[in-house]
């Protein structure tokens, strides 16, 4: 029994593993869609949702787009891999994914499948599967597709070498070696020395190039040896040259022909030839010509409009209006049709009457814009001189153009215009519709501009200017902020019984509102005596205090800010990753707490004030000296946008702060005794709630009158609360 227990336990463990693996493979995945995502990332997502480890090898690269239906994990994975020409190998709970599939039978033969995989990766995969060393010289960057069934390892390597004719396979009992053929050995595709047929030097020093395929490195070695020239190659890739057949070329021409095929060029410095890579488009620049075609009888812009669609590619031409010509760039075949078309349309008119006109005060382009189109059958020519134009006109039309010239080309006097309230730049932003920016000249002197135009437009401009050149309205905001302690109840009574007034009654009323007399905000007039009495009692009982009492004045439409805050500055610490100790970074941070009130108001023609207000109340928490974190902050923000008549107060409430305080109360001396002192002290905790109420009264500054004295205010209140019999 003791010997069978471990065996049964092992079998149970294996069965559990197999069962868990089958559950994972039968697990369904949800619907997913990938667009241009890396294949390795898609496999990672499949592994996450299925709980199965998916390991891609070095051959898995690129991106893919795929849509997964809600199906079993195994079906979804196999359909995705099949679409991407990938293969899988399942080993328990691990799935290996590769672009190469190699199977080895018991007879020692191999089956290999791969699509467009680098030849070096294919050789490495064969070496790992066969467990046999495969050595190779530097191989070119070449992707191969191979599908071989039940072949020996040597035969598969022979098939791969069909794409590498410059390499040969050498084998031994325990290894294979892909060796680059010796050029002197006369192997197929190898470059021969000077006596060979690929690169040959003639008696006169010229060269013949004749080969179907040749490696760049071998071609350079042969050419430089024949020329006895030292060189430095800065090209990292050994490319394959194809189909070259040239005779009687100089050394420079032969080298240039070889390098152009691989996108390279050379320079000679201090007797050394330096070879470096360039872009192929730089090579094609040498094949493009640049010519200038003068246009004699037509404006160059008119010729552009005449170009047919097949010749209107702007990459081939550029207009030069200064010289009335075209600058053409391209090959001879590309430019020939364009040049022929320009020559055909650039012909003198049969009935040509070219007349030039000189202007003195306005530019030619502005004058032509005011002329009726019927006067100019063809577009006038505008030379570089802005006050000159040339037109082909019938003889009977010339006097009409000259008459228009006398009427429009007149000197316009500049009239100074002084601004009262607007700045020069502000005027240009709100110009009246009767003028344009060309009619106004900024003098650079504040409040002075020049007007250039007719007298009629000047009078209309001054009339419209009087409507916009006015002072911006100013608003005054009376602001009162009350800070109240919540949770306390009030019990007060007001005696409104009828009685006769006495001489001391006014002083009694004044004494009742003594704390409100020092407040700039007129609570009595704005909210009435009942509200003023309530606030006065709260101030007397210390449950309410005046947090802010101020007046803000500013232009309508501008932000006005009131801030009653305190700033806490601290040096930002950081923790040493090695020792864990705190150290200063030298960076100073700031935390601002308190009350911030921002108001932006504007007034309409019906004496209504629209305000956008933002009130923020913040408080800085406590900080731990041993902590590397900054102190916490608590913030309440109320933002509103409202509309109210000027002079009507607006309350803003809802700014409530909650603060938890903890204090220790003890009997002196006795409470400080260790252990025994616990009997003579206790900890007191309280939750305090504070509400901030903001009252804002917007007023027009020009309508504000001086407030009455406090005695008059109290007498008005006295007359309100006293009732005569």
XYZ file of C-alpha atoms in Angstrom:
725
model
C 0.000 0.000 0.000
C 2.786 2.392 0.855
C 4.402 1.822 -2.554
C 1.202 2.372 -4.559
C 0.215 5.704 -3.031
C 2.915 7.765 -4.748
C 2.110 6.133 -8.096
C -1.612 6.894 -7.809
C -0.869 10.455 -6.659
C 1.373 11.018 -9.676
C -1.262 9.714 -12.060
C -3.874 11.955 -10.467
C -1.595 14.971 -10.882
C -1.018 14.177 -14.568
C -4.746 13.761 -15.168
C -5.430 17.115 -13.532
C -2.878 18.797 -15.787
C -4.374 17.238 -18.893
C -7.877 18.133 -17.787
C -6.932 21.734 -17.076
C -5.172 21.956 -20.446
C -8.209 20.618 -22.281
C -10.439 23.108 -20.489
C -8.139 25.938 -21.491
C -8.147 24.798 -25.116
C -11.947 24.433 -25.129
C -12.453 27.849 -23.591
C -14.419 30.297 -25.731
C -13.110 33.773 -26.457
C -15.230 36.858 -26.996
C -15.541 38.770 -30.226
C -12.450 40.898 -30.958
C -11.172 42.998 -33.856
C -7.573 44.093 -34.544
C -6.483 46.631 -37.151
C -2.824 47.032 -38.100
C -1.623 45.643 -34.784
C 1.655 43.856 -34.176
C 1.245 40.085 -34.519
C 3.099 39.525 -31.248
C 0.607 41.829 -29.469
C -2.368 39.919 -30.906
C -0.886 36.644 -29.641
C -0.359 38.230 -26.226
C -4.054 39.200 -26.058
C -5.104 35.668 -27.013
C -2.880 34.295 -24.273
C -4.415 36.654 -21.709
C -8.031 35.787 -22.509
C -7.388 32.038 -22.708
C -4.917 31.555 -19.872
C -2.560 29.596 -22.160
C 1.082 30.614 -22.616
C 1.816 31.555 -26.254
C 5.495 32.045 -27.077
C 6.412 33.545 -30.523
C 9.966 33.071 -31.744
C 12.301 35.461 -33.567
C 10.652 34.836 -36.957
C 7.296 36.295 -35.883
C 7.160 39.949 -36.893
C 5.009 42.437 -38.774
C 1.439 43.625 -38.317
C -1.951 42.136 -39.107
C -5.672 42.958 -39.205
C -8.026 40.186 -38.090
C -11.569 39.766 -36.759
C -12.230 37.040 -34.186
C -15.732 35.682 -33.828
C -16.993 34.360 -30.523
C -15.635 30.830 -30.804
C -13.360 28.315 -29.124
C -9.841 29.452 -28.413
C -8.157 26.684 -30.403
C -10.260 27.299 -33.527
C -9.628 31.057 -33.333
C -5.871 30.621 -32.880
C -5.492 28.161 -35.771
C -7.515 30.350 -38.156
C -5.403 33.395 -37.285
C -2.100 31.538 -37.695
C -3.225 30.051 -41.014
C -4.103 33.491 -42.359
C -0.670 34.830 -41.374
C 1.235 31.742 -42.637
C 2.375 30.853 -39.124
C 2.792 27.446 -37.519
C 2.301 26.254 -33.944
C 3.867 23.574 -31.795
C 1.878 22.512 -28.740
C 3.834 21.341 -25.723
C 1.456 20.907 -22.795
C 0.281 24.290 -21.583
C 2.731 26.169 -23.811
C 2.133 26.920 -27.498
C 5.159 27.921 -29.590
C 4.463 30.016 -32.718
C 6.875 30.373 -35.645
C 7.017 31.046 -39.369
C 9.033 27.836 -39.729
C 7.718 24.292 -39.274
C 10.272 21.458 -39.181
C 9.363 17.833 -38.440
C 11.892 14.999 -38.115
C 10.875 11.368 -38.529
C 12.461 8.324 -36.942
C 14.254 7.602 -40.226
C 16.216 10.838 -39.973
C 14.408 12.660 -42.780
C 12.907 16.108 -42.461
C 9.812 17.992 -43.594
C 10.201 21.769 -43.674
C 7.674 24.533 -44.457
C 8.329 28.295 -44.395
C 7.105 31.368 -46.304
C 9.356 34.385 -46.926
C 11.775 33.823 -44.021
C 15.336 35.097 -43.814
C 17.801 32.432 -44.932
C 19.886 32.752 -41.765
C 16.822 32.061 -39.577
C 16.055 28.985 -41.687
C 19.566 27.629 -41.168
C 19.416 28.204 -37.412
C 16.039 26.433 -37.140
C 17.409 23.452 -39.107
C 20.461 23.300 -36.870
C 18.359 23.264 -33.686
C 15.938 20.610 -34.944
C 18.599 18.301 -36.417
C 20.972 18.973 -33.532
C 23.773 19.316 -36.018
C 26.148 22.222 -36.478
C 25.561 24.335 -39.603
C 28.230 26.967 -40.247
C 27.987 29.645 -42.921
C 29.874 32.669 -44.186
C 28.262 36.095 -44.273
C 24.985 35.663 -46.132
C 23.036 38.313 -48.054
C 19.669 39.521 -46.852
C 17.460 37.057 -48.678
C 13.982 35.739 -47.837
C 13.177 32.203 -48.947
C 9.978 30.150 -49.191
C 10.490 26.406 -48.945
C 8.134 23.423 -48.705
C 10.011 20.118 -48.519
C 8.558 16.732 -47.556
C 10.651 13.862 -46.161
C 14.072 14.901 -47.443
C 17.480 14.565 -45.906
C 19.138 17.532 -44.259
C 21.792 17.740 -46.977
C 19.148 17.742 -49.719
C 17.227 20.597 -48.041
C 20.446 22.618 -47.829
C 21.130 21.932 -51.515
C 17.668 23.239 -52.410
C 18.291 26.432 -50.426
C 21.632 26.946 -52.184
C 19.821 27.193 -55.530
C 19.118 30.803 -54.571
C 22.727 31.300 -53.424
C 24.853 30.311 -56.446
C 27.941 32.010 -55.026
C 28.002 29.589 -52.052
C 28.901 25.911 -51.883
C 28.061 23.208 -49.310
C 30.742 21.240 -47.541
C 29.785 18.495 -45.099
C 31.391 16.283 -42.499
C 30.093 13.674 -40.113
C 28.931 16.163 -37.503
C 28.561 19.496 -39.361
C 27.736 21.370 -42.562
C 29.513 24.464 -43.878
C 28.048 26.965 -46.394
C 31.207 28.471 -47.818
C 31.479 31.370 -50.226
C 33.042 30.216 -53.493
C 36.584 31.253 -54.321
C 36.461 33.855 -57.137
C 39.544 32.351 -58.748
C 38.011 28.867 -58.833
C 35.672 29.805 -61.665
C 32.490 28.928 -59.792
C 29.190 30.104 -61.290
C 28.391 33.683 -60.397
C 31.856 34.437 -59.010
C 33.846 37.444 -60.192
C 37.005 36.601 -62.110
C 40.206 38.598 -62.156
C 41.308 40.821 -65.009
C 41.513 37.993 -67.497
C 37.890 36.913 -66.935
C 34.806 37.855 -68.896
C 32.869 39.778 -66.170
C 35.104 42.820 -65.594
C 37.974 43.228 -68.083
C 40.519 45.984 -68.664
C 41.423 46.791 -72.262
C 44.824 47.776 -73.584
C 43.878 51.468 -73.760
C 42.913 51.513 -70.060
C 39.139 51.317 -70.630
C 36.898 48.674 -69.039
C 34.263 46.211 -70.207
C 31.430 45.113 -67.873
C 29.686 41.912 -68.936
C 27.810 39.703 -66.441
C 24.320 38.558 -65.496
C 24.795 38.408 -61.699
C 27.678 39.546 -59.517
C 28.029 40.529 -55.872
C 28.845 44.194 -55.294
C 31.801 43.357 -53.073
C 33.342 41.081 -55.709
C 32.821 43.664 -58.449
C 34.553 46.374 -56.413
C 37.471 44.085 -55.566
C 37.995 43.157 -59.238
C 37.694 46.736 -60.528
C 39.984 48.231 -57.874
C 42.625 45.513 -58.370
C 42.654 46.084 -62.124
C 42.981 49.853 -61.584
C 45.436 49.356 -58.698
C 43.347 51.795 -56.706
C 42.860 51.869 -52.924
C 39.314 52.443 -51.723
C 37.138 52.654 -48.602
C 33.604 51.189 -48.748
C 31.018 52.667 -46.380
C 28.209 50.422 -47.687
C 26.843 48.033 -45.068
C 24.869 45.684 -47.389
C 26.437 43.441 -50.005
C 23.899 43.750 -52.851
C 23.573 41.667 -56.004
C 24.310 43.347 -59.359
C 22.340 42.102 -62.371
C 22.596 42.366 -66.173
C 25.405 44.781 -66.987
C 26.891 44.930 -70.486
C 29.051 47.990 -71.202
C 32.212 48.357 -73.293
C 35.041 50.887 -73.513
C 34.210 52.764 -70.296
C 36.677 54.725 -68.252
C 37.401 53.711 -64.667
C 35.184 56.494 -63.298
C 32.348 55.601 -65.680
C 32.546 51.883 -64.871
C 32.556 52.562 -61.123
C 29.643 54.990 -61.492
C 27.582 52.430 -63.445
C 28.158 49.783 -60.775
C 27.290 52.107 -57.881
C 24.182 53.596 -59.503
C 22.549 50.155 -59.536
C 22.850 49.819 -55.735
C 22.130 53.465 -54.852
C 25.673 54.590 -54.049
C 28.207 57.205 -55.148
C 31.923 57.922 -54.692
C 34.378 60.766 -54.171
C 38.178 60.833 -54.453
C 40.102 62.429 -51.570
C 43.869 62.267 -51.121
C 44.154 59.434 -53.646
C 41.528 57.260 -51.888
C 38.138 56.381 -53.363
C 35.376 56.700 -50.749
C 32.168 54.795 -51.572
C 28.957 55.716 -49.718
C 25.206 55.121 -49.954
C 22.781 57.692 -51.425
C 19.080 57.749 -52.225
C 18.004 56.672 -55.691
C 16.131 59.909 -56.182
C 19.473 61.717 -55.922
C 20.679 59.662 -58.877
C 17.658 60.592 -60.988
C 18.433 64.297 -60.449
C 21.337 63.901 -62.833
C 18.905 62.818 -65.567
C 16.641 65.889 -65.238
C 17.203 69.081 -67.246
C 16.312 72.671 -66.352
C 15.448 75.112 -69.134
C 13.970 78.632 -69.257
C 11.261 79.429 -71.829
C 10.519 83.131 -72.381
C 6.938 84.149 -73.170
C 6.896 87.165 -75.481
C 3.319 88.012 -76.399
C 1.133 86.749 -73.529
C 1.179 87.083 -69.740
C 2.728 83.977 -68.261
C -0.279 83.465 -65.932
C -2.608 83.348 -68.942
C -0.531 80.572 -70.503
C -0.953 78.516 -67.328
C -4.745 78.734 -67.650
C -4.485 77.496 -71.244
C -2.505 74.348 -70.380
C -4.420 71.116 -71.117
C -4.963 68.713 -68.270
C -2.269 66.260 -69.371
C 0.344 69.072 -69.282
C -0.793 70.892 -66.131
C 1.447 69.004 -63.688
C 2.989 71.839 -61.648
C 5.968 69.631 -60.721
C 7.454 70.344 -64.180
C 7.204 74.153 -64.302
C 7.379 77.314 -62.217
C 6.232 80.781 -63.275
C 8.526 83.799 -63.090
C 6.291 86.863 -63.427
C 9.261 89.213 -63.125
C 10.757 88.029 -66.432
C 7.448 86.697 -67.869
C 8.950 83.239 -68.399
C 8.656 79.566 -67.423
C 11.327 77.568 -65.586
C 10.917 73.921 -66.656
C 12.515 70.922 -64.880
C 12.352 67.316 -66.098
C 13.649 64.880 -68.636
C 13.751 65.698 -72.326
C 10.755 63.456 -73.050
C 8.723 65.037 -70.244
C 9.417 68.658 -71.213
C 9.155 68.406 -75.014
C 5.288 68.465 -75.176
C 5.157 71.373 -72.722
C 7.671 73.462 -74.681
C 5.832 72.802 -77.952
C 2.514 73.925 -76.470
C 4.003 77.168 -75.106
C 5.513 77.976 -78.519
C 2.190 77.345 -80.246
C 0.090 79.651 -78.052
C 2.728 82.381 -77.631
C 2.038 84.075 -80.968
C 1.582 87.790 -81.752
C -2.001 88.971 -82.258
C -3.056 89.827 -85.775
C -4.635 93.124 -84.718
C -2.389 94.126 -81.837
C -2.601 97.585 -80.285
C -0.501 97.358 -77.126
C -0.857 100.486 -74.987
C 0.947 101.181 -71.726
C -0.610 103.226 -68.924
C 1.262 104.891 -66.061
C -0.512 105.684 -62.766
C 0.629 108.120 -60.094
C -1.427 107.600 -56.915
C -3.110 104.201 -57.036
C -1.643 100.844 -58.034
C -2.395 99.261 -61.392
C -4.051 96.212 -59.803
C -6.430 98.459 -57.795
C -7.289 100.509 -60.878
C -8.062 97.419 -62.993
C -10.352 96.079 -60.257
C -12.502 99.236 -60.619
C -12.695 99.116 -64.424
C -15.559 97.335 -66.269
C -14.387 94.009 -67.776
C -15.662 94.958 -71.259
C -12.796 97.437 -71.664
C -10.149 94.683 -71.698
C -10.844 91.774 -74.100
C -7.560 90.163 -72.969
C -5.974 90.323 -69.556
C -3.569 93.256 -69.146
C 0.104 92.544 -68.481
C 1.332 93.619 -65.035
C 5.113 94.230 -65.053
C 7.141 94.440 -61.809
C 6.329 98.172 -61.575
C 3.088 98.230 -59.545
C 2.011 101.579 -61.066
C 2.260 100.416 -64.705
C 0.221 98.037 -66.876
C 0.126 97.152 -70.583
C -3.085 96.174 -72.398
C -4.097 95.231 -75.925
C -6.996 97.637 -76.603
C -9.043 98.614 -79.639
C -8.332 102.172 -80.762
C -11.822 103.406 -79.854
C -11.499 102.080 -76.263
C -8.274 103.923 -75.356
C -9.955 107.348 -74.682
C -12.462 105.712 -72.295
C -9.666 104.077 -70.309
C -7.748 107.386 -70.192
C -10.880 109.173 -68.893
C -11.276 106.586 -66.118
C -7.608 107.060 -65.338
C -8.114 110.809 -64.797
C -11.112 110.205 -62.537
C -9.648 107.449 -60.363
C -5.945 108.240 -60.277
C -6.219 111.310 -58.026
C -4.289 112.269 -54.939
C -6.186 111.621 -51.731
C -5.462 113.850 -48.765
C -4.858 112.260 -45.351
C -7.112 113.673 -42.630
C -6.062 113.290 -38.966
C -8.708 111.731 -36.746
C -8.343 111.820 -32.962
C -9.747 109.050 -30.811
C -11.211 109.779 -27.395
C -11.409 106.396 -25.733
C -10.338 103.708 -28.222
C -6.712 102.810 -28.851
C -5.349 102.689 -32.389
C -5.226 98.880 -32.432
C -8.725 98.616 -30.925
C -10.108 100.838 -33.693
C -8.653 98.579 -36.394
C -10.444 95.622 -34.773
C -13.884 97.355 -34.682
C -13.745 99.391 -37.897
C -17.109 100.792 -39.019
C -18.488 99.242 -42.230
C -17.934 102.427 -44.285
C -14.105 102.088 -44.247
C -11.477 99.364 -44.602
C -8.041 98.911 -43.072
C -6.467 100.370 -46.223
C -8.274 103.667 -45.524
C -6.838 103.989 -41.998
C -3.145 104.693 -41.318
C -1.834 104.067 -37.812
C 0.479 106.927 -36.848
C 2.034 105.085 -33.936
C 1.010 107.981 -31.677
C -1.704 106.977 -29.153
C -5.145 108.268 -30.060
C -4.255 109.564 -33.535
C -4.892 107.939 -36.935
C -5.023 109.277 -40.483
C -7.960 108.727 -42.819
C -7.401 108.490 -46.579
C -10.516 108.632 -48.741
C -13.227 110.815 -50.188
C -14.967 113.564 -48.263
C -18.310 111.739 -48.318
C -16.808 108.606 -46.799
C -15.028 110.761 -44.207
C -18.272 112.257 -42.941
C -19.898 108.832 -42.755
C -16.836 107.433 -40.968
C -16.905 110.207 -38.324
C -20.615 109.602 -37.718
C -20.084 105.873 -37.231
C -16.945 106.473 -35.148
C -18.934 108.518 -32.624
C -21.047 105.418 -31.948
C -18.099 103.102 -31.191
C -15.560 105.544 -29.695
C -17.171 105.572 -26.269
C -15.835 104.675 -22.827
C -16.261 101.085 -21.819
C -18.790 100.731 -18.970
C -17.383 100.035 -15.530
C -18.932 97.769 -12.940
C -18.490 97.851 -9.190
C -19.040 94.732 -7.146
C -19.802 95.020 -3.434
C -18.692 91.688 -1.955
C -19.446 90.331 1.521
C -18.284 86.874 2.653
C -19.733 85.422 5.875
C -18.151 82.417 7.580
C -20.731 80.557 9.692
C -20.319 77.652 12.093
C -22.969 74.997 11.359
C -24.782 72.918 13.980
C -25.702 75.731 16.355
C -29.298 76.874 16.800
C -30.457 80.421 17.313
C -33.216 81.557 19.714
C -33.962 85.203 19.520
C -37.151 87.309 19.601
C -37.980 90.722 18.192
C -40.532 92.840 20.027
C -42.749 94.444 17.427
C -45.418 95.649 19.910
C -46.813 99.148 19.398
C -45.422 101.750 21.726
C -44.463 105.383 21.724
C -41.009 106.339 20.596
C -38.696 107.765 23.176
C -35.525 109.721 22.752
C -33.323 106.730 23.657
C -34.948 104.327 21.196
C -32.717 105.367 18.314
C -29.607 104.703 20.345
C -30.966 101.269 21.335
C -31.435 100.357 17.694
C -28.004 101.660 16.842
C -26.520 99.556 19.632
C -28.261 96.438 18.357
C -26.586 96.834 14.964
C -23.297 98.155 16.244
C -21.269 95.330 14.585
C -22.842 96.038 11.186
C -22.020 99.752 11.150
C -18.351 99.046 10.432
C -19.230 96.864 7.408
C -19.032 98.529 3.983
C -21.692 96.161 2.652
C -25.128 97.680 3.423
C -26.962 94.608 4.736
C -29.840 96.655 6.068
C -30.715 98.283 2.757
C -30.003 95.248 0.590
C -31.692 92.460 2.605
C -33.892 94.216 5.159
C -33.764 94.597 8.902
C -34.865 91.008 9.700
C -31.866 89.494 7.909
C -29.591 92.183 9.342
C -30.848 91.373 12.854
C -30.142 87.662 12.359
C -26.592 88.338 11.137
C -25.997 90.799 13.999
C -27.023 88.202 16.605
C -24.799 85.552 14.976
C -21.865 87.958 15.056
C -22.573 88.691 18.709
C -22.690 84.947 19.563
C -19.453 84.282 17.617
C -21.131 81.677 15.382
C -20.621 83.896 12.325
C -17.761 86.149 11.389
C -17.102 88.463 8.475
C -14.476 86.704 6.372
C -14.222 89.386 3.659
C -15.826 92.780 3.072
C -14.538 94.503 -0.036
C -15.413 96.443 -3.174
C -14.075 95.453 -6.616
C -14.177 97.751 -9.642
C -13.292 96.955 -13.254
C -14.269 97.264 -16.895
C -17.230 95.275 -18.145
C -16.178 92.021 -19.764
C -12.889 91.728 -17.881
C -11.982 89.239 -15.157
C -11.818 90.602 -11.630
C -10.227 88.451 -8.961
C -10.374 88.627 -5.177
C -8.030 86.383 -3.213
C -7.704 85.944 0.532
C -5.233 83.087 0.869
C -2.087 81.918 2.524
C 0.795 80.226 0.716
C 2.698 77.255 2.103
C 6.106 76.603 0.547
C 8.070 73.389 0.911
C 11.084 71.777 -0.650
C 10.109 68.740 -2.667
C 11.816 65.617 -1.286
C 12.701 62.391 -3.021
C 13.575 58.969 -1.699
C 16.992 57.493 -2.441
C 16.356 54.205 -4.319
C 19.417 52.593 -2.722
C 19.212 53.636 0.924
C 15.537 54.573 1.178
C 16.435 57.829 2.940
C 14.741 61.118 2.084
C 16.781 63.871 0.475
C 15.931 67.324 -0.874
C 15.759 67.950 -4.599
C 16.186 71.726 -4.323
C 12.803 72.309 -6.024
C 10.414 74.567 -4.095
C 6.689 73.935 -4.399
C 3.763 76.098 -3.296
C 0.319 75.210 -1.936
C -2.198 78.053 -1.731
C -5.252 77.767 0.536
C -8.048 80.161 1.377
C -10.766 81.959 -0.600
C -10.472 82.854 -4.302
C -13.349 84.672 -6.024
C -13.349 85.422 -9.762
C -16.043 87.583 -11.425
C -16.564 88.479 -15.077
C -19.616 90.609 -15.745
C -21.044 92.651 -18.577
C -24.098 94.868 -18.791
C -26.799 94.987 -21.463
C -28.888 97.897 -22.672
C -31.783 96.958 -20.354
C -29.575 97.578 -17.269
C -29.194 93.848 -16.634
C -25.842 92.503 -15.469
C -24.712 89.036 -16.567
C -22.007 87.563 -14.340
C -19.866 84.469 -14.530
C -18.574 83.708 -11.047
C -16.222 81.060 -9.685
C -15.696 80.744 -5.935
C -13.048 78.409 -4.526
C -12.436 77.622 -0.860
C -9.412 75.428 -0.138
C -7.644 74.265 3.004
C -4.232 72.727 3.467
C -4.095 69.564 5.526
C -1.416 68.472 7.944
C 1.863 66.947 6.860
C 4.064 64.272 8.317
C 7.679 65.329 8.649
C 8.885 61.793 7.896
C 6.770 61.433 4.783
C 7.917 62.175 1.255
C 4.416 63.179 0.196
C 3.248 66.833 0.120
C 0.439 67.885 2.466
C -3.078 67.164 1.259
C -5.454 69.948 0.206
C -9.234 70.116 0.479
C -11.099 72.246 -2.053
C -14.689 73.316 -2.739
C -15.566 75.092 -6.000
C -18.863 76.707 -7.016
C -19.187 78.046 -10.576
C -22.302 79.805 -11.818
C -23.525 82.110 -14.547
C -26.463 84.353 -13.715
C -28.287 87.477 -14.801
C -29.600 90.135 -12.430
C -30.609 93.825 -12.534
C -27.886 96.266 -11.534
C -28.001 96.927 -7.788
C -29.765 93.649 -6.873
C -27.714 91.391 -4.555
C -26.871 87.817 -5.531
C -26.020 85.184 -2.878
C -23.654 82.262 -3.494
C -23.792 79.410 -0.982
C -22.829 75.768 -0.814
C -19.160 76.274 0.076
C -18.986 73.966 3.098
C -15.762 72.849 4.749
C -15.613 69.845 7.029
C -12.709 69.655 9.444
C -12.011 67.009 12.038
C -10.062 68.240 15.094
C -8.507 66.198 17.855
C -7.363 67.740 21.160
C -6.216 66.418 24.526
C -7.561 67.899 27.747
C -5.833 67.152 31.031
C -5.418 68.265 34.612
C -2.166 70.199 34.962
C 0.747 68.208 36.393
C -1.367 65.146 37.126
C -2.089 64.542 33.457
C 1.637 64.454 32.649
C 2.447 61.502 34.957
C 3.382 58.396 32.905
C 0.652 55.727 32.786
C -1.123 57.171 35.848
C -1.704 60.388 33.942
C -4.146 58.597 31.647
C -6.682 58.831 34.480
C -6.439 62.630 34.519
C -6.705 63.375 30.777
C -8.950 62.494 27.886
C -8.968 62.984 24.137
C -11.617 65.261 22.634
C -12.574 64.858 18.965
C -14.982 67.106 17.087
C -16.254 67.427 13.527
C -16.604 71.083 12.574
C -18.538 72.262 9.539
C -18.033 75.767 8.233
C -20.112 77.381 5.494
C -18.992 80.334 3.398
C -21.785 82.505 1.981
C -20.885 85.150 -0.583
C -23.100 88.156 -1.357
C -22.405 90.167 -4.516
C -24.117 93.414 -5.539
C -23.176 94.550 -9.093
C -23.542 98.265 -9.835
C -22.763 100.644 -12.657
C -20.021 102.980 -11.489
C -21.654 106.031 -13.074
C -24.927 105.296 -11.205
C -23.361 104.770 -7.758
C -24.086 107.504 -5.266
C -22.265 108.198 -2.033
C -23.727 106.025 0.772
C -25.562 107.763 3.556
C -23.919 108.138 6.939
C -24.456 105.423 9.517
C -26.669 107.662 11.643
C -29.055 108.174 8.751
C -29.102 104.438 8.041
C -30.026 103.703 11.645
C -32.721 106.362 11.722
C -34.322 104.788 8.650
C -34.250 101.425 10.417
C -35.651 103.023 13.585
C -38.579 104.360 11.639
C -39.202 100.883 10.187
C -39.251 98.937 13.470
C -41.125 101.519 15.539
C -44.885 101.713 15.225
C -46.640 104.793 16.371
C -50.010 104.435 18.126
